[in-house]
Coordinates of C-alpha atoms in Angstrom, one line a residue:
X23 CA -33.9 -54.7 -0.6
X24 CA -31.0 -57.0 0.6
X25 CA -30.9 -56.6 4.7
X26 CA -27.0 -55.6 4.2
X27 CA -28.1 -52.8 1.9
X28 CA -28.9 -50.0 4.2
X29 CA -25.7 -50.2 5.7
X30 CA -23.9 -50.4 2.4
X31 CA -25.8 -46.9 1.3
X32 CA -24.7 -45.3 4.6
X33 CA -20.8 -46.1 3.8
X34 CA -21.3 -44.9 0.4
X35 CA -22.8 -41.6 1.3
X36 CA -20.6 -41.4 4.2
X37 CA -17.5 -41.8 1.8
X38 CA -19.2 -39.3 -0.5
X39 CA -19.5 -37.0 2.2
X40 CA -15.6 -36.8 3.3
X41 CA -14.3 -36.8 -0.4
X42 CA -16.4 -33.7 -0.7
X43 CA -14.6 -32.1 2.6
X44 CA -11.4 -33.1 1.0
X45 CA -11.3 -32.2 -1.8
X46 CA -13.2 -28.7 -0.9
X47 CA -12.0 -28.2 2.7
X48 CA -14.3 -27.0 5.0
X49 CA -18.4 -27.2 4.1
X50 CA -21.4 -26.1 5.8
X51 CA -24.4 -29.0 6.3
X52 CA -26.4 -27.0 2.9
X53 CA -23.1 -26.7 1.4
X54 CA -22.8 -30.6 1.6
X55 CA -26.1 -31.2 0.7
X56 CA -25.9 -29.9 -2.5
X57 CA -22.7 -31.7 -3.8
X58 CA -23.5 -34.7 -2.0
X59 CA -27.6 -34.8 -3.1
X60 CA -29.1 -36.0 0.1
X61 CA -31.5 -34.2 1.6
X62 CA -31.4 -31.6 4.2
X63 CA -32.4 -34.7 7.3
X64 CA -30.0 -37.4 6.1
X65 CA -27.0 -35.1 5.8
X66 CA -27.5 -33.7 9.1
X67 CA -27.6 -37.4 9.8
X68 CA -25.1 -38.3 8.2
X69 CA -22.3 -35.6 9.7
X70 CA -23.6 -36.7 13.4
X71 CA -22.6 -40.0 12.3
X72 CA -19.2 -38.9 11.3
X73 CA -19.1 -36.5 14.1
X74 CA -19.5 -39.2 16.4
X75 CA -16.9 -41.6 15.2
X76 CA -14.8 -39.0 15.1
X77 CA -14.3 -38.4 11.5
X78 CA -15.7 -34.7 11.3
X79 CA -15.0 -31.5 13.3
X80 CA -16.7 -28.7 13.6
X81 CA -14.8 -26.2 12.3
X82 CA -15.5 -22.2 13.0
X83 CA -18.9 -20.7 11.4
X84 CA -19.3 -18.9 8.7
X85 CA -20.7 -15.7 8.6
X86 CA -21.9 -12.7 6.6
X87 CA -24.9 -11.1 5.2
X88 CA -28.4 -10.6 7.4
X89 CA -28.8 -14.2 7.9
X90 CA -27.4 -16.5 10.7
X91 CA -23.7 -17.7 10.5
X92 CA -23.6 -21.7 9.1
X93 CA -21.6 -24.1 11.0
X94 CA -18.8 -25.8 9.0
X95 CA -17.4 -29.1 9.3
X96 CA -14.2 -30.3 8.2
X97 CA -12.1 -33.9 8.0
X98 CA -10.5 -34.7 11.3
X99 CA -6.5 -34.7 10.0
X100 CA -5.7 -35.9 13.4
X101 CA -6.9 -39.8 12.5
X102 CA -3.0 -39.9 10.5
X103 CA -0.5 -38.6 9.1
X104 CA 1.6 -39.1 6.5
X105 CA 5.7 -37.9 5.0
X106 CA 6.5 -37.1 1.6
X107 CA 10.4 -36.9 1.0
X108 CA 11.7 -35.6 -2.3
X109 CA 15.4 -37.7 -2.0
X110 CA 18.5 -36.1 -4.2
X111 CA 22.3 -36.9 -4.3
X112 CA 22.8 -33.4 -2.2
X113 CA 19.3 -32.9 0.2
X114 CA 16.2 -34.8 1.4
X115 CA 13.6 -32.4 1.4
X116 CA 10.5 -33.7 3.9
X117 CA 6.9 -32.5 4.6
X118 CA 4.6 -33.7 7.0
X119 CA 1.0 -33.4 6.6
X120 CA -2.1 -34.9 8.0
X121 CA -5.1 -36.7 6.2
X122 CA -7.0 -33.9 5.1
X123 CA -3.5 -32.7 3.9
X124 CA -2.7 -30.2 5.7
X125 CA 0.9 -29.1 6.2
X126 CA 2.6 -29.7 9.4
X127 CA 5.8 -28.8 9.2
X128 CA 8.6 -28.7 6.4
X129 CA 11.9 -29.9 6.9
X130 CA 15.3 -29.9 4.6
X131 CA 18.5 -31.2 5.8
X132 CA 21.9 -32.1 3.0
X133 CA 22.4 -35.8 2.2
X134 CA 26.3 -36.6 2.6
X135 CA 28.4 -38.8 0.7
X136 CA 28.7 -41.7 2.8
X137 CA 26.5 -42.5 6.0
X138 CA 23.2 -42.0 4.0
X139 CA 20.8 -44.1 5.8
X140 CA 22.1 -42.3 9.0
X141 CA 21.4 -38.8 7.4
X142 CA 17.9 -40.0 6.1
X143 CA 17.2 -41.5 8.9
X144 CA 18.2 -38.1 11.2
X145 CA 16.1 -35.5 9.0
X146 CA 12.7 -37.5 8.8
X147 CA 13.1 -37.6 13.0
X148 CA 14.0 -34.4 13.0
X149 CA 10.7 -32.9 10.9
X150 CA 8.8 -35.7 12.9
X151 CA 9.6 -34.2 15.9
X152 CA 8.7 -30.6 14.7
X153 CA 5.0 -31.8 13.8
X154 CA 5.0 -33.2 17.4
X155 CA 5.2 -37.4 16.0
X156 CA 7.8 -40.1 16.0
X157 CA 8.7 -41.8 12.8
X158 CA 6.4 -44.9 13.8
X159 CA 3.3 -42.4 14.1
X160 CA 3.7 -41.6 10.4
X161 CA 1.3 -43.7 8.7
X162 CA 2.6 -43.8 5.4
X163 CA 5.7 -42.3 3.8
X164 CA 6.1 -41.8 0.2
X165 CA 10.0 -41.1 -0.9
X166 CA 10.9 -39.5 -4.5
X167 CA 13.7 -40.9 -5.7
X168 CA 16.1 -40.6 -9.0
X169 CA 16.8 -44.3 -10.5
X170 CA 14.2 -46.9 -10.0
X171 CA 13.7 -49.6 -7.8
X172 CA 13.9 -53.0 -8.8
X173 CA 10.6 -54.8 -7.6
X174 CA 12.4 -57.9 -7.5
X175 CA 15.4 -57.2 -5.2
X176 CA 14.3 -53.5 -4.0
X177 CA 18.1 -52.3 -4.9
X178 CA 18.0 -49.0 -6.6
X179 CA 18.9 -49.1 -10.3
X180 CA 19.9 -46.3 -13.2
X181 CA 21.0 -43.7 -10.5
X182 CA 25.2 -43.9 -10.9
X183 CA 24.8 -40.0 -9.8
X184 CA 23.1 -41.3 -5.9
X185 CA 26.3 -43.1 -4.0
X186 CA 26.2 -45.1 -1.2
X187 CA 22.7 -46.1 -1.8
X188 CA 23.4 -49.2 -4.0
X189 CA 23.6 -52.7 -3.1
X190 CA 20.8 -51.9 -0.4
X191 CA 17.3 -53.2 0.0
X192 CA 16.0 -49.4 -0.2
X193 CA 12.2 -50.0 1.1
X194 CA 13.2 -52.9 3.3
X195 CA 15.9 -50.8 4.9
X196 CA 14.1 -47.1 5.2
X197 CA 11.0 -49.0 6.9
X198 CA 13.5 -50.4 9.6
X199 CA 14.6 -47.8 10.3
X200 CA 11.3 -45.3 10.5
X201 CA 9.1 -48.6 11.5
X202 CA 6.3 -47.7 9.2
X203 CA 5.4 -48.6 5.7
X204 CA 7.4 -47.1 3.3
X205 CA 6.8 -46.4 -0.8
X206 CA 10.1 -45.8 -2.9
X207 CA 9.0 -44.1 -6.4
X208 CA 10.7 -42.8 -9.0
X209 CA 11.1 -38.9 -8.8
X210 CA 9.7 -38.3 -12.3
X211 CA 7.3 -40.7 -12.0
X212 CA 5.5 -38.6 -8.7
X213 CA 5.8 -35.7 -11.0
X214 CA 3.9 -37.3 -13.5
X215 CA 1.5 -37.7 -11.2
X216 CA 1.5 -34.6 -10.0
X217 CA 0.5 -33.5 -13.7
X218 CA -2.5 -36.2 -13.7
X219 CA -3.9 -35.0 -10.5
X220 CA -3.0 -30.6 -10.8
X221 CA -1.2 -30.3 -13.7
X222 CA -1.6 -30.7 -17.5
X223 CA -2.2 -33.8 -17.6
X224 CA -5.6 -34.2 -16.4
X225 CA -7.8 -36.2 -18.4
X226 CA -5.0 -37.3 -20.4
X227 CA -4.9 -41.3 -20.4
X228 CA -1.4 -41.1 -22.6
X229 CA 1.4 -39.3 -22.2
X230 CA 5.1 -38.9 -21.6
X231 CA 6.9 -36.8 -19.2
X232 CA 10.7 -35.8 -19.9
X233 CA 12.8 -34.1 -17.4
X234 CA 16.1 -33.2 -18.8
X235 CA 18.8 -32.7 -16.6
X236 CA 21.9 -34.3 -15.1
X237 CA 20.4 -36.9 -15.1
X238 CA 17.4 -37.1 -17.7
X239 CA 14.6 -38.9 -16.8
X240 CA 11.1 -39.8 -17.9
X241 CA 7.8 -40.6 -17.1
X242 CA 5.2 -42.8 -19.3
X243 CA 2.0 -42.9 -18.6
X244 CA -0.2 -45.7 -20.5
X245 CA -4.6 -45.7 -20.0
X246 CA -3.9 -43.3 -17.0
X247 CA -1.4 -46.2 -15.0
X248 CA 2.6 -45.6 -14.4
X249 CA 4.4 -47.8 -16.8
X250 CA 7.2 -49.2 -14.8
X251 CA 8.6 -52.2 -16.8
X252 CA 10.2 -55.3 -15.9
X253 CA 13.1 -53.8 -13.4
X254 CA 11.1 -50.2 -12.7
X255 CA 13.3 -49.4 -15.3
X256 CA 10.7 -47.8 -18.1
X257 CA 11.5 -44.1 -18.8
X258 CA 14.8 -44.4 -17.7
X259 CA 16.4 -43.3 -20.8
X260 CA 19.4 -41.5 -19.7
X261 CA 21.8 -43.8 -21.1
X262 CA 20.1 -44.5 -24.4
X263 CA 22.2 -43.7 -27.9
X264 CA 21.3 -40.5 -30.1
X265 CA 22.6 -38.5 -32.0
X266 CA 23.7 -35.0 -31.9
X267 CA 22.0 -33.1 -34.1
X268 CA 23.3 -29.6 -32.9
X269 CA 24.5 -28.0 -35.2
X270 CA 26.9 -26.2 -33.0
X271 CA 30.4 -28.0 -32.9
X272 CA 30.7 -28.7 -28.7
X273 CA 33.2 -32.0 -29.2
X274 CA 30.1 -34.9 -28.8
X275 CA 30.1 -37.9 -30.4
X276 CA 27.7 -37.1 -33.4
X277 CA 27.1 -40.7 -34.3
X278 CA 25.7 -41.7 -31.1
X279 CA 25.9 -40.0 -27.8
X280 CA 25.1 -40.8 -24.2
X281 CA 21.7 -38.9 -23.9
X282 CA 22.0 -38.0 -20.7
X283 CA 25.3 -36.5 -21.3
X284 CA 23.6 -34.2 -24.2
X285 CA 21.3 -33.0 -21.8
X286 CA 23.3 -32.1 -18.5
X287 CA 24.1 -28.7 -17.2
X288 CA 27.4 -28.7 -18.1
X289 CA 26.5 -29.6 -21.7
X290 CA 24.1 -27.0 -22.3
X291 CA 25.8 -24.6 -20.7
X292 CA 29.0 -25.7 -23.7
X293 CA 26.0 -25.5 -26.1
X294 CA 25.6 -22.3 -25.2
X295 CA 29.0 -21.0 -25.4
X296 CA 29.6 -22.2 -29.1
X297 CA 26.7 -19.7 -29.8
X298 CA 28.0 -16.9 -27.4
X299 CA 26.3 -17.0 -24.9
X300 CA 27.8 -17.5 -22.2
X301 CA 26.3 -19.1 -18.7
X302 CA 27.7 -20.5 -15.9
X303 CA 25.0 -23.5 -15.9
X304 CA 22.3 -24.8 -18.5
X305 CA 19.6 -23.5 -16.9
X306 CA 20.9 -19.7 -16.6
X307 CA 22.5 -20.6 -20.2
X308 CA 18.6 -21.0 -21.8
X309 CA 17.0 -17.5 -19.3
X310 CA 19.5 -15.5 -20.7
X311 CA 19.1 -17.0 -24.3
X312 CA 15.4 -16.0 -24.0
X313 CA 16.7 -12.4 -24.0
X314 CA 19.5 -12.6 -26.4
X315 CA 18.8 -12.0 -29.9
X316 CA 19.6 -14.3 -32.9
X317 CA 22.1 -16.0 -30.8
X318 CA 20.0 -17.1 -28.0
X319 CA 17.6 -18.2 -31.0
X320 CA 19.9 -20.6 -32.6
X321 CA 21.1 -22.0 -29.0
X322 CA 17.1 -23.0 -27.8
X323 CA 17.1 -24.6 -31.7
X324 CA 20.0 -26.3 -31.3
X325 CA 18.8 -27.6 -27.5
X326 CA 15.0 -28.4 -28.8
X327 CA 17.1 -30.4 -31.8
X328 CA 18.9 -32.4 -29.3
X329 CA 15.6 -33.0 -26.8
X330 CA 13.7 -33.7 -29.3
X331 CA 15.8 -36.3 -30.7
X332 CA 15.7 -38.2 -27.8
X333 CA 11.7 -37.6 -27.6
X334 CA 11.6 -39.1 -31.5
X335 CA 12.4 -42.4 -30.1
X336 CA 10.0 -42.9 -27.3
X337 CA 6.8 -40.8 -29.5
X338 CA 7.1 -44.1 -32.1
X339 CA 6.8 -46.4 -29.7
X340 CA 4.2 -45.4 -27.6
X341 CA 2.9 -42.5 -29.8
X342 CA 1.2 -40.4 -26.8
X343 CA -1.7 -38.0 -26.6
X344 CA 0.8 -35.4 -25.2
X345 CA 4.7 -34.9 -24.7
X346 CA 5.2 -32.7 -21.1
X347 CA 8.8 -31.1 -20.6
X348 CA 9.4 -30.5 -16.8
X349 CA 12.2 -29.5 -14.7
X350 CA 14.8 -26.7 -14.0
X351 CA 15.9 -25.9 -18.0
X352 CA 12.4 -26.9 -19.5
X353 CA 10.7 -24.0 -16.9
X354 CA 13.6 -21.8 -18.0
X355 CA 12.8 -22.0 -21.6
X356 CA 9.1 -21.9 -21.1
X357 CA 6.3 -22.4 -24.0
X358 CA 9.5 -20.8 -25.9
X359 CA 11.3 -24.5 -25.8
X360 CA 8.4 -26.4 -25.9
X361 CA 7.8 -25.0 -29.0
X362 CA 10.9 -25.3 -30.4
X363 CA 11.1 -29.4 -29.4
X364 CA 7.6 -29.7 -30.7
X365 CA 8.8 -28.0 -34.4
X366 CA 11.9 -30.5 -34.6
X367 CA 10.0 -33.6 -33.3
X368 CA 7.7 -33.7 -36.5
X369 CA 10.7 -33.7 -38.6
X370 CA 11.5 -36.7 -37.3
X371 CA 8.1 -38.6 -36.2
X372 CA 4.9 -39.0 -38.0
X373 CA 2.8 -38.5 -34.7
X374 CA 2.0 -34.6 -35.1
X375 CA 2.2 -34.9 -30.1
X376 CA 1.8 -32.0 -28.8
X377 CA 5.0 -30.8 -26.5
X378 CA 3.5 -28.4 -24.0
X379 CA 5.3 -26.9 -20.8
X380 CA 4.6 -28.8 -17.3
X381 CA 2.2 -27.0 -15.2
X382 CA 3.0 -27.9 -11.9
X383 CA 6.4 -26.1 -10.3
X384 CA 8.0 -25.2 -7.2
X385 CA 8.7 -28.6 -5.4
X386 CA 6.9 -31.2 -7.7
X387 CA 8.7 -34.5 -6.6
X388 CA 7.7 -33.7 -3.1
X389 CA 4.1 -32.3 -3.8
X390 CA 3.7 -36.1 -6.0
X391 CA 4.9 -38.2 -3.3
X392 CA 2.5 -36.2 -0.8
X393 CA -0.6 -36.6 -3.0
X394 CA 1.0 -40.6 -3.4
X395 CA 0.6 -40.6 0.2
X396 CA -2.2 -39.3 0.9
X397 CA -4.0 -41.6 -1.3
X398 CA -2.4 -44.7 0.0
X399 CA -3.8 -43.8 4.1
X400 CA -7.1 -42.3 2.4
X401 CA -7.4 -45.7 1.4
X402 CA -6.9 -47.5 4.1
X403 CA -8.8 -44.8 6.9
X404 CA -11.6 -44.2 4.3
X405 CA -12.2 -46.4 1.9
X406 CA -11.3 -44.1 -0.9
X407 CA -10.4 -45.2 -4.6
X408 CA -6.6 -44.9 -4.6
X409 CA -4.6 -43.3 -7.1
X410 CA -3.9 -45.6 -10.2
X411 CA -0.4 -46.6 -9.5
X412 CA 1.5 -49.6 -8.8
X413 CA 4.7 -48.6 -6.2
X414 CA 7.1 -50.6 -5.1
X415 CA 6.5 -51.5 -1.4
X416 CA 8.2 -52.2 1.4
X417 CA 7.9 -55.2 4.2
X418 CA 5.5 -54.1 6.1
X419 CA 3.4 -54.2 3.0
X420 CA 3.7 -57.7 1.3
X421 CA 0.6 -58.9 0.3
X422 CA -1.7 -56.1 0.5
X423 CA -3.2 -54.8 -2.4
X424 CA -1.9 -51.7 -4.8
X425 CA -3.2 -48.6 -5.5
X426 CA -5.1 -49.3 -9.1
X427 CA -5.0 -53.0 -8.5
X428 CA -7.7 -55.7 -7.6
X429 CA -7.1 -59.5 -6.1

């Protein structure tokens, strides 16, 4: 054997050994053993090693039955700690976790008009300062953000809806003022990638995630890698021309509307009304449609006829293993709407893509960027593979490798 080999065993099973405690929490030694396959000598090597260098804690014992309690060991969060921010026109929503994951502390705080950076800025020092840090203690921050940045220029494009953040550096700024690396994704993207790692998506290499709302927005994902285009721009089909093939009369431009504009709250909820049922936004407009008879029926028909349309165009270009409907009015309508959008797409498309519900709810955008994160400082403190994404980065990043990425 090579002399460098011995060493290069230990930091294999040593990196072995922590995935395991991540990804299960807390393990005894025989616990270990068995998903790691060492024997009983080496891994109680192995976690006095770690133990040592301050990678592992012991952590409580565990008990139970006539036999002696085990002693557990778990990753040491305390080597960093990480921020993921969902960012929206009206809130920045931040968690604070350490590297084993672990929640901190949550903090949500509303995002003004004007003064934006200032507001940002304010609420990720305030939830800082809850978990007991200051900004430059974080040492990663992932932010969710409608639009795309522009890898080029790092101005945020395709988000008309998020004032007073254009014209702005976005990474270059928020890392000045947090002093620590900063990654700016796309919010549907991070929910995508939420699906790939807890979600419906796993194992998929090829799919497409659509959220419709105000502001629709989508997610490709091509052999298991974020396609971001040119500009960060890919998915971004908010502003592309379809038509409206509702049957309902609502005043749209049937040649060729704004899709975006088919899609938003305001426009379902309209939808909705020319069927009689009557909501005071789109995503009350499709729960009470669920329960409303033939009505309700012909409104989720005419909605899955105008989703779907939309869909058509991106399934023949890429023609994906699966087509994923996430967000406030896809969870409202359920498997019902998925249904419905998966019947109208093969009218139109010869790919027979399945369109199934997203699995993963509650606070997606934030939960992606954490796992983002996380897998970015797991990198770095571990050696870990990272996930299989390429975000835009900010300054304090130039050079170094991404995620998914070789040199």
């Amino acid at each position: 054997m090579r002399a460098g080999s011995p060493r290069l065993l230990r930091e294999i099973n040593d990196r072995a050994a922590i995935e395991a405690l991540l990804r299960n929490g807390p393990l005894t030694r025989a616990e270990l053993e068995g998903i790691i396959g060492l024997s009983k000598p080496a891994t109680a090597q192995l976690l006095t090693r770690l133990e040592e260098e301050g990678t592992v804690l012991r952590d409580g014992l565990r008990g139970g039955g006539r036999g002696p309690r085990a002693q557990l060991w778990t990753v040491n969060g305390a080597l960093a700690h990480v921020a993921a921010i969902a960012l929206t026109p009206d809130a920045v929503d931040v968690v604070i976790a350490d590297i084993s994951g672990a929640t901190i502390t949550e903090h949500r705080a509303p995002m003004p008009r004007t003064g934006v950076l200032e507001a940002f800025h304010s609420a990720v020092t305030k939830a800082a300062a809850q978990a007991g840090l200051t900004t430059d203690a974080l040492h990663h921050v992932v932010v969710g953000s409608p639009g795309a940045v522009d890898p080029t220029t790092g101005r945020l494009n395709y988000a008309p809806h998020m004032p007073d953040w254009e014209n702005k550096n976005i990474p270059e700024e928020l890392e000045a003022l947090l002093d620590t690396p900063v990654t700016v994704e796309n919010d549907v993207n991070l929910v995508a990638l939420e699906e790939m790692i807890a979600g419906r998506a796993v194992g998929v290499r090829n799919f497409v995630l659509l959220w419709p709302a105000d502001a629709v927005g989508a997610a490709v994902v091509v052999n298991g890698v974020l396609l971001r285009g040119a500009t960060g721009g890919a998915g971004e089909i908010d502003a592309m021309r379809v038509p409206d093939r509702a049957h309902a009369e609502t005043g749209t431009d049937r040649a060729g509307s704004r899709y975006g504009d088919l899609l938003d709250s305001a426009s379902v909820a309209r939808l909705a009304r020319a069927h009689g049922v009557s909501a005071r936004s789109g995503q009350v407009a499709v729960e009470k449609a669920l329960s409303a008879g033939p009505a309700g029926r012909e409104f989720l028909v005419d909605l899955a006829r105008r989703v779907a349309t939309g869909v058509a165009n991106v399934v023949a270009v890429l023609d994906p293993e699966l087509v994923l409907l996430s967000g406030e009015i896809a969870q409202a309508g359920g498997t019902t709407l998925a249904d419905l959008v998966a019947a109208e797409l093969r009218r139109l498309v010869v790919p027979r893509t399945p369109v199934e519900l997203a699995l993963v709810t509650g606070k997606p955008v934030r939960s992606g960027a954490l796992h983002s994160a996380l897998s970015v400082v797991r990198e770095q403190v571990f050696g870990l593979p990272a996930a299989t994404t390429e975000p835009f980065r900010g300054p304090n990043q130039q050079g170094a490798t991404a995620p998914g990425t070789s040199t």
